[in-house]
Amino acid sequence: GTGQTIIDVEPKLLSLTVTADPSTVFSEDTSTITAIVTSDSEVVTNATVTVSSDSGGNFSDALLYTDLTGTARFAFTAPQTVAPGGINTTITVMASENGFVATQNQVILLVTPKTLDVQIIASNDSAYSGGQFNFTVNVGYGHNPIQNANVTVSAMNGTFAPIIGVTDKNGNATFTFTAPEVADETNITISAIGTKDGYIQNIDQLNVTVKLRTFAISVTPATVQSGQTQVITIHVTCKEDLTPTEGAIVTIAFENGQQVSNATDATGTGAFLVNVPSTSANMINMTVTATRIGYVQKVSQITLTAVPQEAGFPWLLILIIAIPVAIVVIIVVLMKMKIVVFSSKEDEGSE
């Protein structure tokens, strides 16, 4: 005889284990996603494995097959983010194989933003009033320079050229700072902000001391004529960089109370028309005072060589000599014209 029975044949179930190494990555960095496929504790080879992400990013492969160990590995490049605290990215892995029930599993990856490293590099931390110096801002991440990052510089006082720079392949942007004209020594803070897509911006600061300049003064001529009206020229320069100082107010004064002021021109020169004091001495003392915003006031005591005034011929003596001579000349002329005739008594008797 014969008989029948019904047998339920159930497909084998797949088991899927998924890990991420590392499980926390920086924006645009890479994590390795590992999928291991088994069934009843036995590895399943040649199973089809696919991956996906719910927040972007890129996989080295979208589909792989398990190897002899039942393993498939994917390189995942995290998405770009600047969200404070980062974002959670869910990686979904699916495995399938003929004769097995397909399965899936997930792993959550924390993607944190990158923060730029910004550093101001300057050869010094001081400048003279109205002076200039160059400095460099370096932008990087880790030990790597960041190219094409935007750098914006600012300060409460002073000017920059340029204000916004772009980093080169070494992560550097160079700027020129012109210090303000100050009346007293002043501290100024320079700020540099680095920004780039995909990174959190960062800032660095440099404290700069703006110092006052000092004057150097020269006088020409060094020899003057006592008692004469004469032009004296004052030349004013900056002692720190030897440049002429324009717009300095210069005052010269003599011991007799005479005082004259003038402003220097673009060459740092001022001309003064003065009445040189009369003196029989060989020296004349003159005080020169120079002032200008951004400079320390300078008062210089200048000693000029004096040429004494030539002694004049006394007018009384001139008159004593000139009057008798004039009388004699007049008499001689009158005698020649026979207007005046002199005679003696003997001449009268004979007549």
mmCIF file of C-alpha atoms in Angstrom:
data_model
loop_
_atom_site.group_PDB
_atom_site.id
_atom_site.type_symbol
_atom_site.label_atom_id
_atom_site.label_comp_id
_atom_site.label_asym_id
_atom_site.label_seq_id
_atom_site.Cartn_x
_atom_site.Cartn_y
_atom_site.Cartn_z
ATOM 1 C CA GLY A 1 0.000 0.000 0.000
ATOM 2 C CA THR A 2 0.981 3.699 -0.190
ATOM 3 C CA GLY A 3 0.598 6.658 2.111
ATOM 4 C CA GLN A 4 1.165 10.521 2.137
ATOM 5 C CA THR A 5 2.240 13.068 4.609
ATOM 6 C CA ILE A 6 2.966 16.846 4.429
ATOM 7 C CA ILE A 7 6.355 18.104 5.468
ATOM 8 C CA ASP A 8 6.936 21.846 6.031
ATOM 9 C CA VAL A 9 10.338 22.820 4.689
ATOM 10 C CA GLU A 10 11.435 26.113 6.272
ATOM 11 C CA PRO A 11 14.271 28.192 4.767
ATOM 12 C CA LYS A 12 17.361 28.702 6.803
ATOM 13 C CA LEU A 13 17.682 31.979 8.667
ATOM 14 C CA LEU A 14 20.659 34.328 8.153
ATOM 15 C CA SER A 15 22.298 36.058 11.085
ATOM 16 C CA LEU A 16 24.034 39.423 10.505
ATOM 17 C CA THR A 17 26.514 41.192 12.783
ATOM 18 C CA VAL A 18 27.512 44.792 11.920
ATOM 19 C CA THR A 19 30.259 46.923 13.530
ATOM 20 C CA ALA A 20 31.854 50.304 12.784
ATOM 21 C CA ASP A 21 35.506 51.053 13.529
ATOM 22 C CA PRO A 22 35.816 53.730 14.759
ATOM 23 C CA SER A 23 32.289 54.352 15.902
ATOM 24 C CA THR A 24 32.939 58.112 16.197
ATOM 25 C CA VAL A 25 34.548 59.939 13.309
ATOM 26 C CA PHE A 26 35.189 63.525 12.318
ATOM 27 C CA SER A 27 33.367 65.060 9.412
ATOM 28 C CA GLU A 28 34.581 63.604 6.100
ATOM 29 C CA ASP A 29 36.817 61.057 7.856
ATOM 30 C CA THR A 30 36.583 57.298 7.219
ATOM 31 C CA SER A 31 35.184 54.417 9.261
ATOM 32 C CA THR A 32 35.284 50.715 8.363
ATOM 33 C CA ILE A 33 31.909 48.984 8.357
ATOM 34 C CA THR A 34 32.245 45.215 8.893
ATOM 35 C CA ALA A 35 29.375 42.759 8.201
ATOM 36 C CA ILE A 36 29.606 39.075 9.199
ATOM 37 C CA VAL A 37 26.937 36.686 7.849
ATOM 38 C CA THR A 38 26.232 33.345 9.548
ATOM 39 C CA SER A 39 23.493 30.755 9.841
ATOM 40 C CA ASP A 40 23.211 28.384 12.779
ATOM 41 C CA SER A 41 26.665 29.562 13.822
ATOM 42 C CA GLU A 42 28.070 28.550 10.456
ATOM 43 C CA VAL A 43 29.598 31.189 8.194
ATOM 44 C CA VAL A 44 27.781 31.885 4.944
ATOM 45 C CA THR A 45 30.045 32.545 2.002
ATOM 46 C CA ASN A 46 29.153 34.396 -1.173
ATOM 47 C CA ALA A 47 26.177 36.073 0.460
ATOM 48 C CA THR A 48 25.141 39.394 -1.064
ATOM 49 C CA VAL A 49 25.649 42.382 1.278
ATOM 50 C CA THR A 50 24.483 45.955 0.609
ATOM 51 C CA VAL A 51 24.872 49.104 2.723
ATOM 52 C CA SER A 52 23.219 52.520 2.953
ATOM 53 C CA SER A 53 23.340 55.653 5.136
ATOM 54 C CA ASP A 54 20.479 57.858 6.274
ATOM 55 C CA SER A 55 22.524 61.111 6.356
ATOM 56 C CA GLY A 56 24.760 60.980 3.330
ATOM 57 C CA GLY A 57 28.380 60.043 3.138
ATOM 58 C CA ASN A 58 30.032 57.699 0.685
ATOM 59 C CA PHE A 59 30.836 53.968 0.659
ATOM 60 C CA SER A 60 33.786 52.471 -1.124
ATOM 61 C CA ASP A 61 31.365 49.825 -2.492
ATOM 62 C CA ALA A 62 27.601 49.697 -2.503
ATOM 63 C CA LEU A 63 27.509 45.872 -2.813
ATOM 64 C CA LEU A 64 29.902 43.113 -1.772
ATOM 65 C CA TYR A 65 29.910 39.335 -1.345
ATOM 66 C CA THR A 66 31.040 37.615 1.805
ATOM 67 C CA ASP A 67 34.408 35.905 1.729
ATOM 68 C CA LEU A 68 35.331 32.480 3.136
ATOM 69 C CA THR A 69 34.937 33.866 6.651
ATOM 70 C CA GLY A 70 31.477 35.206 5.876
ATOM 71 C CA THR A 71 32.778 38.768 6.076
ATOM 72 C CA ALA A 72 32.255 41.867 3.907
ATOM 73 C CA ARG A 73 33.947 45.196 4.691
ATOM 74 C CA PHE A 74 33.023 48.668 3.466
ATOM 75 C CA ALA A 75 34.963 51.915 3.805
ATOM 76 C CA PHE A 76 32.551 54.690 4.752
ATOM 77 C CA THR A 77 33.447 58.371 4.342
ATOM 78 C CA ALA A 78 31.376 60.369 6.802
ATOM 79 C CA PRO A 79 29.253 63.279 5.595
ATOM 80 C CA GLN A 80 30.268 66.883 6.088
ATOM 81 C CA THR A 81 28.803 68.607 9.141
ATOM 82 C CA VAL A 82 29.321 71.695 11.244
ATOM 83 C CA ALA A 83 26.506 70.898 13.674
ATOM 84 C CA PRO A 84 27.586 71.494 17.284
ATOM 85 C CA GLY A 85 27.949 68.131 18.962
ATOM 86 C CA GLY A 86 27.890 66.300 15.630
ATOM 87 C CA ILE A 87 25.224 64.125 13.995
ATOM 88 C CA ASN A 88 24.230 60.470 14.334
ATOM 89 C CA THR A 89 24.443 58.537 11.081
ATOM 90 C CA THR A 90 22.602 55.254 10.838
ATOM 91 C CA ILE A 91 24.289 52.635 8.647
ATOM 92 C CA THR A 92 21.892 49.932 7.415
ATOM 93 C CA VAL A 93 23.326 46.615 6.161
ATOM 94 C CA MET A 94 21.281 43.961 4.325
ATOM 95 C CA ALA A 95 22.375 40.330 3.613
ATOM 96 C CA SER A 96 20.750 37.774 1.308
ATOM 97 C CA GLU A 97 21.548 34.374 -0.176
ATOM 98 C CA ASN A 98 19.593 31.770 -2.110
ATOM 99 C CA GLY A 99 17.942 29.313 0.244
ATOM 100 C CA PHE A 100 18.157 31.696 3.166
ATOM 101 C CA VAL A 101 15.821 34.288 4.585
ATOM 102 C CA ALA A 102 17.305 37.774 3.965
ATOM 103 C CA THR A 103 18.118 39.844 7.011
ATOM 104 C CA GLN A 104 19.358 43.319 7.950
ATOM 105 C CA ASN A 105 21.057 45.079 10.825
ATOM 106 C CA GLN A 106 22.140 48.615 11.699
ATOM 107 C CA VAL A 107 24.946 50.474 13.403
ATOM 108 C CA ILE A 108 24.947 54.111 14.498
ATOM 109 C CA LEU A 109 27.989 56.237 13.738
ATOM 110 C CA LEU A 110 28.614 59.593 15.474
ATOM 111 C CA VAL A 111 30.020 62.177 13.035
ATOM 112 C CA THR A 112 31.567 65.194 14.780
ATOM 113 C CA PRO A 113 32.525 68.485 13.079
ATOM 114 C CA LYS A 114 36.117 69.555 12.508
ATOM 115 C CA THR A 115 37.341 72.805 14.062
ATOM 116 C CA LEU A 116 39.969 74.786 12.217
ATOM 117 C CA ASP A 117 43.299 75.543 13.847
ATOM 118 C CA VAL A 118 44.079 79.273 13.420
ATOM 119 C CA GLN A 119 47.381 80.848 14.412
ATOM 120 C CA ILE A 120 48.731 84.371 13.951
ATOM 121 C CA ILE A 121 52.461 84.353 13.221
ATOM 122 C CA ALA A 122 54.254 87.716 13.655
ATOM 123 C CA SER A 123 57.927 88.610 13.867
ATOM 124 C CA ASN A 124 57.179 91.120 16.640
ATOM 125 C CA ASP A 125 54.349 92.281 18.835
ATOM 126 C CA SER A 126 54.951 96.028 18.644
ATOM 127 C CA ALA A 127 54.750 98.842 16.096
ATOM 128 C CA TYR A 128 55.469 102.535 16.027
ATOM 129 C CA SER A 129 52.683 105.076 15.691
ATOM 130 C CA GLY A 130 51.609 105.140 12.053
ATOM 131 C CA GLY A 131 54.077 102.364 11.226
ATOM 132 C CA GLN A 132 53.536 99.063 9.434
ATOM 133 C CA PHE A 133 54.433 95.430 9.912
ATOM 134 C CA ASN A 134 53.516 92.179 8.180
ATOM 135 C CA PHE A 135 52.084 89.095 9.803
ATOM 136 C CA THR A 136 50.877 85.683 8.623
ATOM 137 C CA VAL A 137 47.779 83.734 9.596
ATOM 138 C CA ASN A 138 48.094 79.957 9.320
ATOM 139 C CA VAL A 139 44.987 77.774 9.018
ATOM 140 C CA GLY A 140 45.126 74.004 9.398
ATOM 141 C CA TYR A 141 43.487 70.956 10.820
ATOM 142 C CA GLY A 142 45.524 68.525 12.828
ATOM 143 C CA HIS A 143 48.933 68.600 11.221
ATOM 144 C CA ASN A 144 47.588 69.381 7.769
ATOM 145 C CA PRO A 145 47.411 72.858 6.215
ATOM 146 C CA ILE A 146 44.028 73.963 4.894
ATOM 147 C CA GLN A 147 44.086 75.577 1.469
ATOM 148 C CA ASN A 148 41.475 78.107 0.256
ATOM 149 C CA ALA A 149 40.276 78.931 3.760
ATOM 150 C CA ASN A 150 38.995 82.478 4.213
ATOM 151 C CA VAL A 151 40.759 84.610 6.820
ATOM 152 C CA THR A 152 39.266 87.873 8.074
ATOM 153 C CA VAL A 153 41.359 90.221 10.227
ATOM 154 C CA SER A 154 40.190 93.127 12.374
ATOM 155 C CA ALA A 155 41.186 95.489 15.191
ATOM 156 C CA MET A 156 39.594 98.379 17.061
ATOM 157 C CA ASN A 157 42.217 100.754 15.600
ATOM 158 C CA GLY A 158 44.533 100.628 12.622
ATOM 159 C CA THR A 159 44.038 99.374 9.076
ATOM 160 C CA PHE A 160 44.794 96.156 7.191
ATOM 161 C CA ALA A 161 45.713 95.310 3.636
ATOM 162 C CA PRO A 162 43.930 93.150 2.701
ATOM 163 C CA ILE A 163 41.077 92.706 5.185
ATOM 164 C CA ILE A 164 40.121 89.259 3.870
ATOM 165 C CA GLY A 165 42.709 86.775 2.624
ATOM 166 C CA VAL A 166 42.678 83.238 1.211
ATOM 167 C CA THR A 167 45.171 80.645 2.403
ATOM 168 C CA ASP A 168 47.658 79.101 -0.009
ATOM 169 C CA LYS A 169 48.684 75.446 -0.248
ATOM 170 C CA ASN A 170 50.653 75.864 2.992
ATOM 171 C CA GLY A 171 47.596 77.229 4.790
ATOM 172 C CA ASN A 172 49.070 80.758 4.990
ATOM 173 C CA ALA A 173 47.587 84.177 4.294
ATOM 174 C CA THR A 174 49.728 87.325 4.689
ATOM 175 C CA PHE A 175 48.523 90.743 5.848
ATOM 176 C CA THR A 176 49.982 94.221 6.411
ATOM 177 C CA PHE A 177 48.911 96.140 9.505
ATOM 178 C CA THR A 178 49.229 99.936 9.659
ATOM 179 C CA ALA A 179 49.176 101.155 13.242
ATOM 180 C CA PRO A 180 47.086 104.229 14.100
ATOM 181 C CA GLU A 181 48.537 107.593 15.047
ATOM 182 C CA VAL A 182 48.464 107.632 18.840
ATOM 183 C CA ALA A 183 49.157 110.307 21.438
ATOM 184 C CA ASP A 184 50.271 107.781 24.054
ATOM 185 C CA GLU A 185 51.557 104.212 24.025
ATOM 186 C CA THR A 186 48.524 102.050 23.199
ATOM 187 C CA ASN A 187 47.723 98.323 23.249
ATOM 188 C CA ILE A 188 45.727 96.967 20.302
ATOM 189 C CA THR A 189 44.313 93.466 19.809
ATOM 190 C CA ILE A 190 44.404 92.011 16.287
ATOM 191 C CA SER A 191 41.868 89.233 15.627
ATOM 192 C CA ALA A 192 41.995 86.676 12.811
ATOM 193 C CA ILE A 193 39.020 84.412 12.018
ATOM 194 C CA GLY A 194 39.470 81.365 9.777
ATOM 195 C CA THR A 195 36.467 79.834 7.977
ATOM 196 C CA LYS A 196 35.933 77.036 5.456
ATOM 197 C CA ASP A 197 32.972 74.923 4.399
ATOM 198 C CA GLY A 198 32.731 71.756 6.441
ATOM 199 C CA TYR A 199 34.693 73.165 9.377
ATOM 200 C CA ILE A 200 33.799 75.074 12.489
ATOM 201 C CA GLN A 201 35.468 78.495 12.336
ATOM 202 C CA ASN A 202 38.122 79.441 14.820
ATOM 203 C CA ILE A 203 39.854 82.626 15.959
ATOM 204 C CA ASP A 204 43.285 83.696 17.149
ATOM 205 C CA GLN A 205 44.407 87.021 18.587
ATOM 206 C CA LEU A 206 47.638 89.001 18.804
ATOM 207 C CA ASN A 207 48.236 91.816 21.290
ATOM 208 C CA VAL A 208 50.250 94.635 19.735
ATOM 209 C CA THR A 209 51.834 97.585 21.551
ATOM 210 C CA VAL A 210 51.832 100.800 19.508
ATOM 211 C CA LYS A 211 54.747 102.946 20.654
ATOM 212 C CA LEU A 212 55.448 106.638 20.122
ATOM 213 C CA ARG A 213 58.124 107.637 17.639
ATOM 214 C CA THR A 214 61.003 109.955 18.506
ATOM 215 C CA PHE A 215 62.473 112.932 16.644
ATOM 216 C CA ALA A 216 65.934 113.552 15.263
ATOM 217 C CA ILE A 217 66.622 117.266 14.669
ATOM 218 C CA SER A 218 69.316 118.983 12.624
ATOM 219 C CA VAL A 219 69.893 122.725 12.094
ATOM 220 C CA THR A 220 71.489 124.646 9.229
ATOM 221 C CA PRO A 221 73.464 126.795 9.090
ATOM 222 C CA ALA A 222 75.546 126.094 12.148
ATOM 223 C CA THR A 223 77.133 129.561 11.955
ATOM 224 C CA VAL A 224 75.081 132.771 12.050
ATOM 225 C CA GLN A 225 75.828 136.488 11.750
ATOM 226 C CA SER A 226 75.209 138.283 15.013
ATOM 227 C CA GLY A 227 72.578 141.022 14.760
ATOM 228 C CA GLN A 228 71.501 140.092 11.225
ATOM 229 C CA THR A 229 68.168 138.869 9.804
ATOM 230 C CA GLN A 230 68.773 135.342 8.612
ATOM 231 C CA VAL A 231 66.952 132.131 7.510
ATOM 232 C CA ILE A 232 67.525 129.136 9.753
ATOM 233 C CA THR A 233 66.424 125.723 8.452
ATOM 234 C CA ILE A 234 65.284 122.896 10.756
ATOM 235 C CA HIS A 235 65.179 119.329 9.401
ATOM 236 C CA VAL A 236 63.111 116.788 11.369
ATOM 237 C CA THR A 237 63.210 113.007 10.848
ATOM 238 C CA CYS A 238 61.908 109.905 12.608
ATOM 239 C CA LYS A 239 64.774 108.393 14.556
ATOM 240 C CA GLU A 240 63.339 104.854 14.265
ATOM 241 C CA ASP A 241 63.192 104.558 10.460
ATOM 242 C CA LEU A 242 65.021 107.748 9.355
ATOM 243 C CA THR A 243 62.039 108.956 7.310
ATOM 244 C CA PRO A 244 61.287 112.714 7.068
ATOM 245 C CA THR A 245 58.556 113.902 9.424
ATOM 246 C CA GLU A 246 55.889 115.970 7.716
ATOM 247 C CA GLY A 247 53.524 118.182 9.705
ATOM 248 C CA ALA A 248 55.693 118.511 12.798
ATOM 249 C CA ILE A 249 55.234 121.826 14.617
ATOM 250 C CA VAL A 250 58.679 123.274 15.280
ATOM 251 C CA THR A 251 59.384 126.298 17.492
ATOM 252 C CA ILE A 252 62.761 127.972 17.834
ATOM 253 C CA ALA A 253 63.464 130.404 20.672
ATOM 254 C CA PHE A 254 66.398 132.586 21.705
ATOM 255 C CA GLU A 255 67.410 133.757 25.152
ATOM 256 C CA ASN A 256 66.264 137.331 24.332
ATOM 257 C CA GLY A 257 62.657 136.075 24.156
ATOM 258 C CA GLN A 258 62.367 135.896 20.369
ATOM 259 C CA GLN A 259 60.255 132.877 19.306
ATOM 260 C CA VAL A 260 59.214 131.641 15.840
ATOM 261 C CA SER A 261 57.102 128.598 14.862
ATOM 262 C CA ASN A 262 56.546 126.755 11.594
ATOM 263 C CA ALA A 263 55.431 123.344 10.277
ATOM 264 C CA THR A 264 57.672 120.933 8.397
ATOM 265 C CA ASP A 265 56.908 120.060 4.785
ATOM 266 C CA ALA A 266 56.947 116.669 3.045
ATOM 267 C CA THR A 267 60.743 116.608 3.275
ATOM 268 C CA GLY A 268 60.623 117.219 7.037
ATOM 269 C CA THR A 269 62.008 120.739 6.554
ATOM 270 C CA GLY A 270 60.905 124.040 8.091
ATOM 271 C CA ALA A 271 62.395 127.476 7.312
ATOM 272 C CA PHE A 272 62.491 130.271 9.913
ATOM 273 C CA LEU A 273 63.280 133.952 9.305
ATOM 274 C CA VAL A 274 64.834 135.208 12.525
ATOM 275 C CA ASN A 275 66.654 138.227 13.840
ATOM 276 C CA VAL A 276 69.861 136.800 15.172
ATOM 277 C CA PRO A 277 70.513 138.340 18.600
ATOM 278 C CA SER A 278 73.399 140.807 18.731
ATOM 279 C CA THR A 279 76.250 139.507 20.782
ATOM 280 C CA SER A 280 79.961 139.883 21.177
ATOM 281 C CA ALA A 281 80.247 136.235 22.203
ATOM 282 C CA ASN A 282 81.199 133.466 19.848
ATOM 283 C CA MET A 283 78.174 131.304 20.703
ATOM 284 C CA ILE A 284 74.384 131.797 20.638
ATOM 285 C CA ASN A 285 72.041 129.396 22.428
ATOM 286 C CA MET A 286 68.827 128.415 20.659
ATOM 287 C CA THR A 287 66.030 126.102 21.880
ATOM 288 C CA VAL A 288 64.256 123.923 19.292
ATOM 289 C CA THR A 289 60.971 122.234 20.249
ATOM 290 C CA ALA A 290 59.283 119.681 17.936
ATOM 291 C CA THR A 291 55.814 118.206 18.475
ATOM 292 C CA ARG A 292 53.508 115.979 16.458
ATOM 293 C CA ILE A 293 50.861 113.392 17.276
ATOM 294 C CA GLY A 294 52.455 109.959 17.405
ATOM 295 C CA TYR A 295 55.797 111.352 18.565
ATOM 296 C CA VAL A 296 57.422 112.074 21.891
ATOM 297 C CA GLN A 297 57.898 115.848 22.176
ATOM 298 C CA LYS A 298 61.538 116.775 21.756
ATOM 299 C CA VAL A 299 63.254 119.851 23.189
ATOM 300 C CA SER A 300 66.823 120.381 21.982
ATOM 301 C CA GLN A 301 69.323 122.973 23.106
ATOM 302 C CA ILE A 302 71.297 124.021 20.033
ATOM 303 C CA THR A 303 74.457 126.086 20.230
ATOM 304 C CA LEU A 304 75.196 128.137 17.110
ATOM 305 C CA THR A 305 78.540 129.625 16.250
ATOM 306 C CA ALA A 306 78.156 133.415 16.147
ATOM 307 C CA VAL A 307 80.144 135.792 13.978
ATOM 308 C CA PRO A 308 80.250 139.114 15.923
ATOM 309 C CA GLN A 309 78.879 142.176 14.146
ATOM 310 C CA GLU A 310 81.651 144.225 12.421
ATOM 311 C CA ALA A 311 82.579 147.378 14.370
ATOM 312 C CA GLY A 312 81.197 150.498 12.594
ATOM 313 C CA PHE A 313 83.171 153.779 12.062
ATOM 314 C CA PRO A 314 82.035 156.400 14.700
ATOM 315 C CA TRP A 315 79.738 158.973 13.145
ATOM 316 C CA LEU A 316 81.108 161.788 15.336
ATOM 317 C CA LEU A 317 84.617 161.119 14.136
ATOM 318 C CA ILE A 318 83.342 161.105 10.563
ATOM 319 C CA LEU A 319 81.787 164.537 11.074
ATOM 320 C CA ILE A 320 84.925 165.949 12.737
ATOM 321 C CA ILE A 321 87.005 164.899 9.754
ATOM 322 C CA ALA A 322 84.486 165.599 7.017
ATOM 323 C CA ILE A 323 83.461 169.123 7.973
ATOM 324 C CA PRO A 324 86.982 170.757 7.818
ATOM 325 C CA VAL A 325 87.728 168.925 4.598
ATOM 326 C CA ALA A 326 84.495 170.203 3.072
ATOM 327 C CA ILE A 327 85.307 173.780 4.110
ATOM 328 C CA VAL A 328 88.754 173.631 2.520
ATOM 329 C CA VAL A 329 87.313 172.227 -0.684
ATOM 330 C CA ILE A 330 84.709 175.002 -0.885
ATOM 331 C CA ILE A 331 87.320 177.728 -0.331
ATOM 332 C CA VAL A 332 89.588 176.326 -3.006
ATOM 333 C CA VAL A 333 86.724 176.245 -5.491
ATOM 334 C CA LEU A 334 85.735 179.856 -4.690
ATOM 335 C CA MET A 335 89.317 181.035 -5.076
ATOM 336 C CA LYS A 336 89.628 179.414 -8.438
ATOM 337 C CA MET A 337 86.478 181.163 -9.497
ATOM 338 C CA LYS A 338 87.978 184.417 -8.061
ATOM 339 C CA ILE A 339 84.929 184.875 -5.992
ATOM 340 C CA VAL A 340 87.117 184.996 -2.948
ATOM 341 C CA VAL A 341 90.497 186.859 -3.142
ATOM 342 C CA PHE A 342 93.062 187.086 -0.399
ATOM 343 C CA SER A 343 95.514 190.108 -0.283
ATOM 344 C CA SER A 344 98.220 191.476 2.062
ATOM 345 C CA LYS A 345 99.040 195.122 3.308
ATOM 346 C CA GLU A 346 102.130 195.358 1.070
ATOM 347 C CA ASP A 347 99.929 194.669 -1.923
ATOM 348 C CA GLU A 348 97.616 197.507 -0.859
ATOM 349 C CA GLY A 349 100.523 200.051 -0.550
ATOM 350 C CA SER A 350 101.906 199.341 -3.927
ATOM 351 C CA GLU A 351 98.543 199.814 -5.452
#
